[in-house]
């Protein structure tokens, strides 16, 4: 396809001048004519035809195929995005990096699985140059939707299974398994013998990897010591109650994230179990406004959540540059380290 | 402008079939050709020319001028959007209403004032059909940016000054002045005689209206009893310290929002001032996770924040329908009622 030189395209300003109207009026006519009197609208339409004007977004898309915007898709209902500080910290990192490269962050919100068709239409509509997607679940339709839209993408967290385009899948993930091993080994070194695990939702690779790390250290552990939660405080409280019912002799808990640890802590206190004396508790993430502010504060596995967001954005911007240069996007995946942070809960 | 019948346009599938490649490959070539081997890419480009294919987003924009998406712009840095529950509650209402009408919510994040040009480019690029904007400040460039983009818009909160297009400005606002009057009258009826006010940022109409409501009840009040905050907990704490310094005899505080009230409460407790015995405290908003959970819980002026979000979205969707029907958008502004909710703080 030959591309006309950008300078040869008439601008909206030229249309407005020729029609003798303001730029705003010309814009309104080009967008459908609402609220513009018929004689004025006719003048603008005549100028559009005479000059061969093509509306800006179409022209820009055809010439450069760039919108200067990147979609962020979090595969969770909107209510979780705003209540889990993990997401805001990751978005903060992404936002800082995109802003530093004058790229607009477009957060696409979902209410539920019924909304995937709409996301697909928006992505296929060419309104963004690339996508960042995180918190995917097994069988999530989002990778396929993004792949059909054919745009460079970086995932937050390892996608749960190879896509057809495996060689082009890029992701940023924490060393979830290594971090979990460090947490459980620490509890074991403290002399704890009945170490329970509150796993995250096991349709997410981060939860699976953390459970695997727990099992690495305790290969012959009692399966009754494992309960599944959903990465929320409420689910952590429910799982803790279930574990205390099943294994009243437990003396430590490794929770799959800090929010679940905070819910577990609440239940332990309600039941009069001293933390850390009777039950030692370790979380995962070291998220803002949770880990350091519980009573007692949480020993937890720290990951650099904001840094991961920055890294995701950086990899995507690099992929977009490569695309512009005519190279393939080139897969690039990064595993970031985790560190055990000791506070009073264990 | 005459519009070709949609049926006459060749589809991407037709291009893929003619070129003998998958739809995904054809899409990738149309978007720039990254990652596609040259001979395949040439076949696709040939098919594009032979069929006269126009990429989908451009075609759709030219034919229907509809993207099925609505932008939400909050004129605050990203960090405040995620830390103030007011915003998530308003977004929740917007998201529910847009989802019910199969319309995609596109949240455009800003880091700071330097990002306005980028927002302007995105809006002018035709990637959304309309906009919802809230938390505007005096001299905010956002209304002018939206007006230049020429799209139906509904504001959350009364914009601070008339725009050139005043007759088309729609907004949803709470009865801030009436709510403030009710709060201050309540404190006065309790027998409080030195009622202070922590105002929100006075470059926002909501803060100005609440201050006006305070002055309606106390027209001859001591100006030393008024301090300005920034709608955050930290600013409320600072303002409270300043007021105690200046007016140690104060016996009540009306804070311009619940977050500032929570900061003020912390300082009052640190200084050993009993709430409500020595100092009665009233907030504004009744936001989730703050108003009912402070110790003591806050007496506050409740507004239906999620309902306001729904209403904004509903007004915008109506405006888009009118635009599609060729009518002017028609201004429609709604003031929602407020109610004083009594809890232990006053």
CSV table of N, CA and C in Angstrom, one decimal, chain B residues 248-346:
chain,number,residue,atom,x,y,z
B,248,UNK,N,-8.2,27.5,69.8
B,248,UNK,CA,-8.2,26.4,70.7
B,248,UNK,C,-9.6,26.2,71.3
B,249,UNK,N,-10.4,27.2,71.3
B,249,UNK,CA,-11.7,27.1,71.9
B,249,UNK,C,-12.8,26.5,71.0
B,250,UNK,N,-12.4,26.0,69.8
B,250,UNK,CA,-13.4,25.4,68.9
B,250,UNK,C,-14.1,24.2,69.5
B,251,UNK,N,-15.4,24.1,69.2
B,251,UNK,CA,-16.2,23.0,69.8
B,251,UNK,C,-16.9,22.1,68.8
B,252,UNK,N,-16.7,22.4,67.5
B,252,UNK,CA,-17.2,21.6,66.5
B,252,UNK,C,-16.5,21.8,65.2
B,253,UNK,N,-16.5,20.8,64.3
B,253,UNK,CA,-15.8,20.9,63.0
B,253,UNK,C,-16.7,20.3,61.9
B,254,UNK,N,-17.0,21.1,60.9
B,254,UNK,CA,-17.7,20.5,59.7
B,254,UNK,C,-16.6,20.4,58.6
B,255,UNK,N,-16.2,19.1,58.3
B,255,UNK,CA,-15.2,18.9,57.3
B,255,UNK,C,-15.8,18.7,55.9
B,256,UNK,N,-15.2,19.2,54.9
B,256,UNK,CA,-15.8,19.3,53.5
B,256,UNK,C,-15.9,17.9,52.9
B,257,UNK,N,-15.2,16.9,53.4
B,257,UNK,CA,-15.5,15.5,53.0
B,257,UNK,C,-15.0,14.5,54.1
B,258,UNK,N,-15.4,13.3,53.9
B,258,UNK,CA,-15.1,12.3,55.0
B,258,UNK,C,-13.6,12.0,55.1
B,259,UNK,N,-12.9,12.0,54.0
B,259,UNK,CA,-11.4,11.8,54.2
B,259,UNK,C,-10.8,12.8,55.0
B,260,UNK,N,-11.1,14.1,54.8
B,260,UNK,CA,-10.6,15.2,55.6
B,260,UNK,C,-11.0,15.0,57.1
B,261,UNK,N,-12.3,14.6,57.2
B,261,UNK,CA,-12.8,14.4,58.6
B,261,UNK,C,-12.0,13.3,59.3
B,262,UNK,N,-11.6,12.2,58.6
B,262,UNK,CA,-10.9,11.2,59.2
B,262,UNK,C,-9.5,11.6,59.6
B,263,UNK,N,-8.9,12.5,58.8
B,263,UNK,CA,-7.6,13.1,59.2
B,263,UNK,C,-7.7,14.0,60.4
B,264,UNK,N,-8.8,14.8,60.4
B,264,UNK,CA,-9.1,15.7,61.5
B,264,UNK,C,-9.3,14.9,62.8
B,265,UNK,N,-10.0,13.8,62.7
B,265,UNK,CA,-10.3,13.0,63.9
B,265,UNK,C,-9.0,12.4,64.5
B,266,UNK,N,-8.1,12.0,63.6
B,266,UNK,CA,-6.8,11.5,64.1
B,266,UNK,C,-6.1,12.6,64.9
B,267,UNK,N,-6.1,13.8,64.5
B,267,UNK,CA,-5.4,14.9,65.2
B,267,UNK,C,-6.1,15.2,66.5
B,268,UNK,N,-7.4,15.3,66.4
B,268,UNK,CA,-8.2,15.5,67.7
B,268,UNK,C,-7.9,14.5,68.7
B,269,UNK,N,-7.8,13.2,68.3
B,269,UNK,CA,-7.5,12.2,69.3
B,269,UNK,C,-6.1,12.3,69.9
B,270,UNK,N,-5.1,12.6,68.9
B,270,UNK,CA,-3.8,12.8,69.4
B,270,UNK,C,-3.6,13.9,70.4
B,271,UNK,N,-4.4,15.0,70.2
B,271,UNK,CA,-4.4,16.1,71.1
B,271,UNK,C,-5.3,15.9,72.4
B,272,UNK,N,-5.9,14.7,72.5
B,272,UNK,CA,-6.7,14.4,73.6
B,272,UNK,C,-8.1,15.2,73.7
B,273,UNK,N,-8.5,15.6,72.5
B,273,UNK,CA,-9.8,16.3,72.4
B,273,UNK,C,-10.9,15.2,72.2
B,274,UNK,N,-11.8,15.0,73.1
B,274,UNK,CA,-12.8,13.9,73.0
B,274,UNK,C,-13.8,14.3,71.9
B,275,UNK,N,-14.1,13.3,71.1
B,275,UNK,CA,-15.1,13.4,70.0
B,275,UNK,C,-16.2,12.4,70.3
B,276,UNK,N,-17.4,12.8,70.5
B,276,UNK,CA,-18.0,14.2,70.2
B,276,UNK,C,-18.0,15.1,71.4
B,277,UNK,N,-17.6,14.6,72.6
B,277,UNK,CA,-17.9,15.4,73.8
B,277,UNK,C,-17.3,16.8,73.7
B,278,UNK,N,-16.0,16.9,73.5
B,278,UNK,CA,-15.4,18.3,73.4
B,278,UNK,C,-15.5,18.9,72.0
B,279,UNK,N,-15.3,18.1,71.0
B,279,UNK,CA,-15.4,18.6,69.6
B,279,UNK,C,-16.3,17.7,68.9
B,280,UNK,N,-17.5,18.2,68.4
B,280,UNK,CA,-18.3,17.4,67.5
B,280,UNK,C,-17.8,17.5,66.1
B,281,UNK,N,-17.9,16.4,65.3
B,281,UNK,CA,-17.3,16.4,64.0
B,281,UNK,C,-18.3,15.8,63.0
B,282,UNK,N,-18.5,16.5,61.9
B,282,UNK,CA,-19.3,16.1,60.8
B,282,UNK,C,-18.6,16.1,59.5
B,283,UNK,N,-18.8,15.0,58.7
B,283,UNK,CA,-18.1,14.9,57.4
B,283,UNK,C,-19.1,15.2,56.2
B,284,UNK,N,-18.7,14.8,55.0
B,284,UNK,CA,-19.5,14.9,53.9
B,284,UNK,C,-19.2,13.8,52.9
B,285,UNK,N,-20.2,13.2,52.3
B,285,UNK,CA,-20.1,12.1,51.3
B,285,UNK,C,-20.7,10.8,51.7
B,286,UNK,N,-20.3,10.4,53.0
B,286,UNK,CA,-20.6,9.0,53.4
B,286,UNK,C,-20.0,8.0,52.5
B,287,UNK,N,-18.7,8.1,52.3
B,287,UNK,CA,-18.0,7.2,51.4
B,287,UNK,C,-17.8,5.8,52.0
B,288,UNK,N,-17.7,4.8,51.2
B,288,UNK,CA,-17.4,3.4,51.6
B,288,UNK,C,-16.1,3.4,52.3
B,289,UNK,N,-16.0,2.5,53.3
B,289,UNK,CA,-14.7,2.1,53.9
B,289,UNK,C,-14.1,3.3,54.7
B,290,UNK,N,-14.8,4.4,54.9
B,290,UNK,CA,-14.3,5.5,55.7
B,290,UNK,C,-15.4,5.9,56.7
B,291,UNK,N,-16.5,6.5,56.3
B,291,UNK,CA,-17.4,7.2,57.2
B,291,UNK,C,-17.9,6.3,58.3
B,292,UNK,N,-18.3,5.0,58.0
B,292,UNK,CA,-18.9,4.2,59.0
B,292,UNK,C,-17.9,3.4,59.8
B,293,UNK,N,-16.6,3.5,59.4
B,293,UNK,CA,-15.6,2.6,60.1
B,293,UNK,C,-14.6,3.4,60.9
B,294,UNK,N,-14.7,4.7,61.0
B,294,UNK,CA,-13.8,5.5,61.9
B,294,UNK,C,-14.2,5.2,63.3
B,295,UNK,N,-13.4,5.6,64.3
B,295,UNK,CA,-13.8,5.4,65.7
B,295,UNK,C,-13.7,6.8,66.4
B,296,UNK,N,-14.8,7.4,66.7
B,296,UNK,CA,-16.2,7.0,66.5
B,296,UNK,C,-16.6,7.1,65.0
B,297,UNK,N,-17.6,6.4,64.6
B,297,UNK,CA,-18.1,6.6,63.2
B,297,UNK,C,-18.6,8.0,62.9
B,298,UNK,N,-18.5,8.4,61.7
B,298,UNK,CA,-18.8,9.8,61.4
B,298,UNK,C,-20.3,10.1,61.1
B,299,UNK,N,-20.8,11.1,61.8
B,299,UNK,CA,-22.0,11.8,61.3
B,299,UNK,C,-21.6,12.5,60.0
B,300,UNK,N,-22.4,12.4,59.0
B,300,UNK,CA,-21.9,12.9,57.7
B,300,UNK,C,-23.1,13.2,56.8
B,301,UNK,N,-22.8,14.0,55.7
B,301,UNK,CA,-23.9,14.3,54.8
B,301,UNK,C,-23.7,13.3,53.6
B,302,UNK,N,-24.8,12.5,53.5
B,302,UNK,CA,-24.7,11.4,52.5
B,302,UNK,C,-25.2,11.9,51.2
B,303,UNK,N,-24.4,11.5,50.1
B,303,UNK,CA,-24.9,11.7,48.8
B,303,UNK,C,-24.8,10.3,48.1
B,304,UNK,N,-25.6,10.1,47.1
B,304,UNK,CA,-25.6,8.8,46.4
B,304,UNK,C,-24.6,8.8,45.3
B,305,UNK,N,-23.3,8.5,45.6
B,305,UNK,CA,-22.2,8.7,44.7
B,305,UNK,C,-22.3,7.7,43.5
B,306,UNK,N,-22.6,6.4,43.8
B,306,UNK,CA,-22.8,5.5,42.7
B,306,UNK,C,-23.9,5.9,41.8
B,307,UNK,N,-25.0,6.3,42.4
B,307,UNK,CA,-26.2,6.7,41.7
B,307,UNK,C,-25.9,7.9,40.8
B,308,UNK,N,-25.0,8.8,41.2
B,308,UNK,CA,-24.6,9.9,40.4
B,308,UNK,C,-23.8,9.4,39.2
B,309,UNK,N,-23.0,8.4,39.4
B,309,UNK,CA,-22.3,7.8,38.2
B,309,UNK,C,-23.2,7.2,37.2
B,310,UNK,N,-24.2,6.5,37.7
B,310,UNK,CA,-25.2,5.9,36.8
B,310,UNK,C,-25.9,7.0,36.0
B,311,UNK,N,-26.3,8.0,36.8
B,311,UNK,CA,-27.1,9.1,36.1
B,311,UNK,C,-26.2,9.8,35.1
B,312,UNK,N,-24.9,10.1,35.3
B,312,UNK,CA,-24.1,10.7,34.3
B,312,UNK,C,-24.0,9.8,33.1
B,313,UNK,N,-23.9,8.5,33.3
B,313,UNK,CA,-23.8,7.6,32.1
B,313,UNK,C,-25.1,7.6,31.3
B,314,UNK,N,-26.2,7.6,32.1
B,314,UNK,CA,-27.5,7.6,31.4
B,314,UNK,C,-27.8,8.9,30.6
B,315,UNK,N,-27.4,10.0,31.2
B,315,UNK,CA,-27.6,11.3,30.5
B,315,UNK,C,-26.7,11.3,29.2
B,316,UNK,N,-25.5,10.7,29.3
B,316,UNK,CA,-24.6,10.7,28.1
B,316,UNK,C,-25.2,9.8,27.1
B,317,UNK,N,-25.6,8.6,27.4
B,317,UNK,CA,-26.2,7.7,26.5
B,317,UNK,C,-27.4,8.3,25.8
B,318,UNK,N,-28.2,9.1,26.5
B,318,UNK,CA,-29.3,9.7,25.9
B,318,UNK,C,-28.8,10.8,24.9
B,319,UNK,N,-27.8,11.5,25.3
B,319,UNK,CA,-27.2,12.5,24.4
B,319,UNK,C,-26.7,11.9,23.1
B,320,UNK,N,-26.1,10.7,23.2
B,320,UNK,CA,-25.6,10.0,22.0
B,320,UNK,C,-26.7,9.5,21.1
B,321,UNK,N,-27.8,9.1,21.8
B,321,UNK,CA,-29.0,8.7,21.0
B,321,UNK,C,-29.5,9.9,20.2
B,322,UNK,N,-29.6,11.0,20.9
B,322,UNK,CA,-30.1,12.2,20.2
B,322,UNK,C,-29.2,12.6,19.1
B,323,UNK,N,-27.9,12.5,19.3
B,323,UNK,CA,-27.0,12.9,18.3
B,323,UNK,C,-27.2,12.0,17.1
B,324,UNK,N,-27.3,10.7,17.3
B,324,UNK,CA,-27.5,9.7,16.2
B,324,UNK,C,-28.8,10.0,15.5
B,325,UNK,N,-29.8,10.5,16.2
B,325,UNK,CA,-31.1,10.8,15.6
B,325,UNK,C,-31.0,12.2,14.9
B,326,UNK,N,-29.9,12.9,15.0
B,326,UNK,CA,-29.7,14.1,14.3
B,326,UNK,C,-30.2,15.3,15.1
B,327,UNK,N,-30.6,15.1,16.4
B,327,UNK,CA,-31.0,16.2,17.2
B,327,UNK,C,-29.8,16.7,17.9
B,328,UNK,N,-29.9,17.9,18.5
B,328,UNK,CA,-28.8,18.4,19.3
B,328,UNK,C,-28.8,17.6,20.6
B,329,UNK,N,-27.6,17.6,21.3
B,329,UNK,CA,-27.5,16.8,22.5
B,329,UNK,C,-28.5,17.2,23.5
B,330,UNK,N,-28.8,18.5,23.6
B,330,UNK,CA,-29.8,19.0,24.6
B,330,UNK,C,-29.2,18.9,26.0
B,331,UNK,N,-29.0,20.1,26.7
B,331,UNK,CA,-28.4,20.1,28.0
B,331,UNK,C,-29.4,19.4,29.0
B,332,UNK,N,-28.9,18.8,30.0
B,332,UNK,CA,-29.7,18.2,31.0
B,332,UNK,C,-28.8,18.1,32.2
B,333,UNK,N,-29.2,18.9,33.2
B,333,UNK,CA,-28.4,18.8,34.5
B,333,UNK,C,-29.3,18.4,35.6
B,334,UNK,N,-28.7,17.6,36.5
B,334,UNK,CA,-29.5,17.1,37.6
B,334,UNK,C,-28.8,17.4,38.9
B,335,UNK,N,-29.5,17.9,39.9
B,335,UNK,CA,-28.9,18.1,41.2
B,335,UNK,C,-29.6,17.0,42.1
B,336,UNK,N,-28.7,16.1,42.7
B,336,UNK,CA,-29.2,15.0,43.5
B,336,UNK,C,-29.3,15.5,45.0
B,337,UNK,N,-30.2,15.0,45.7
B,337,UNK,CA,-30.4,15.4,47.1
B,337,UNK,C,-29.3,14.8,48.0
B,338,UNK,N,-29.2,15.5,49.2
B,338,UNK,CA,-28.2,15.0,50.2
B,338,UNK,C,-29.0,14.8,51.5
B,339,UNK,N,-28.5,13.9,52.4
B,339,UNK,CA,-29.2,13.6,53.7
B,339,UNK,C,-28.2,13.5,54.8
B,340,UNK,N,-28.5,14.1,55.9
B,340,UNK,CA,-27.6,14.0,57.1
B,340,UNK,C,-27.8,12.7,57.7
B,341,UNK,N,-26.7,11.9,57.9
B,341,UNK,CA,-26.7,10.6,58.5
B,341,UNK,C,-26.0,10.8,59.9
B,342,UNK,N,-26.8,10.5,61.0
B,342,UNK,CA,-26.2,10.7,62.3
B,342,UNK,C,-25.5,9.4,62.8
B,343,UNK,N,-24.3,9.6,63.2
B,343,UNK,CA,-23.5,8.5,63.8
B,343,UNK,C,-22.9,9.1,65.1
B,344,UNK,N,-21.9,8.5,65.6
B,344,UNK,CA,-21.4,8.9,67.0
B,344,UNK,C,-20.6,10.2,67.1
B,345,UNK,N,-20.0,10.6,65.9
B,345,UNK,CA,-19.0,11.7,66.0
B,345,UNK,C,-19.7,13.1,66.2
B,346,UNK,N,-21.0,13.2,66.1
B,346,UNK,CA,-21.7,14.4,66.4
B,346,UNK,C,-23.2,14.1,66.7
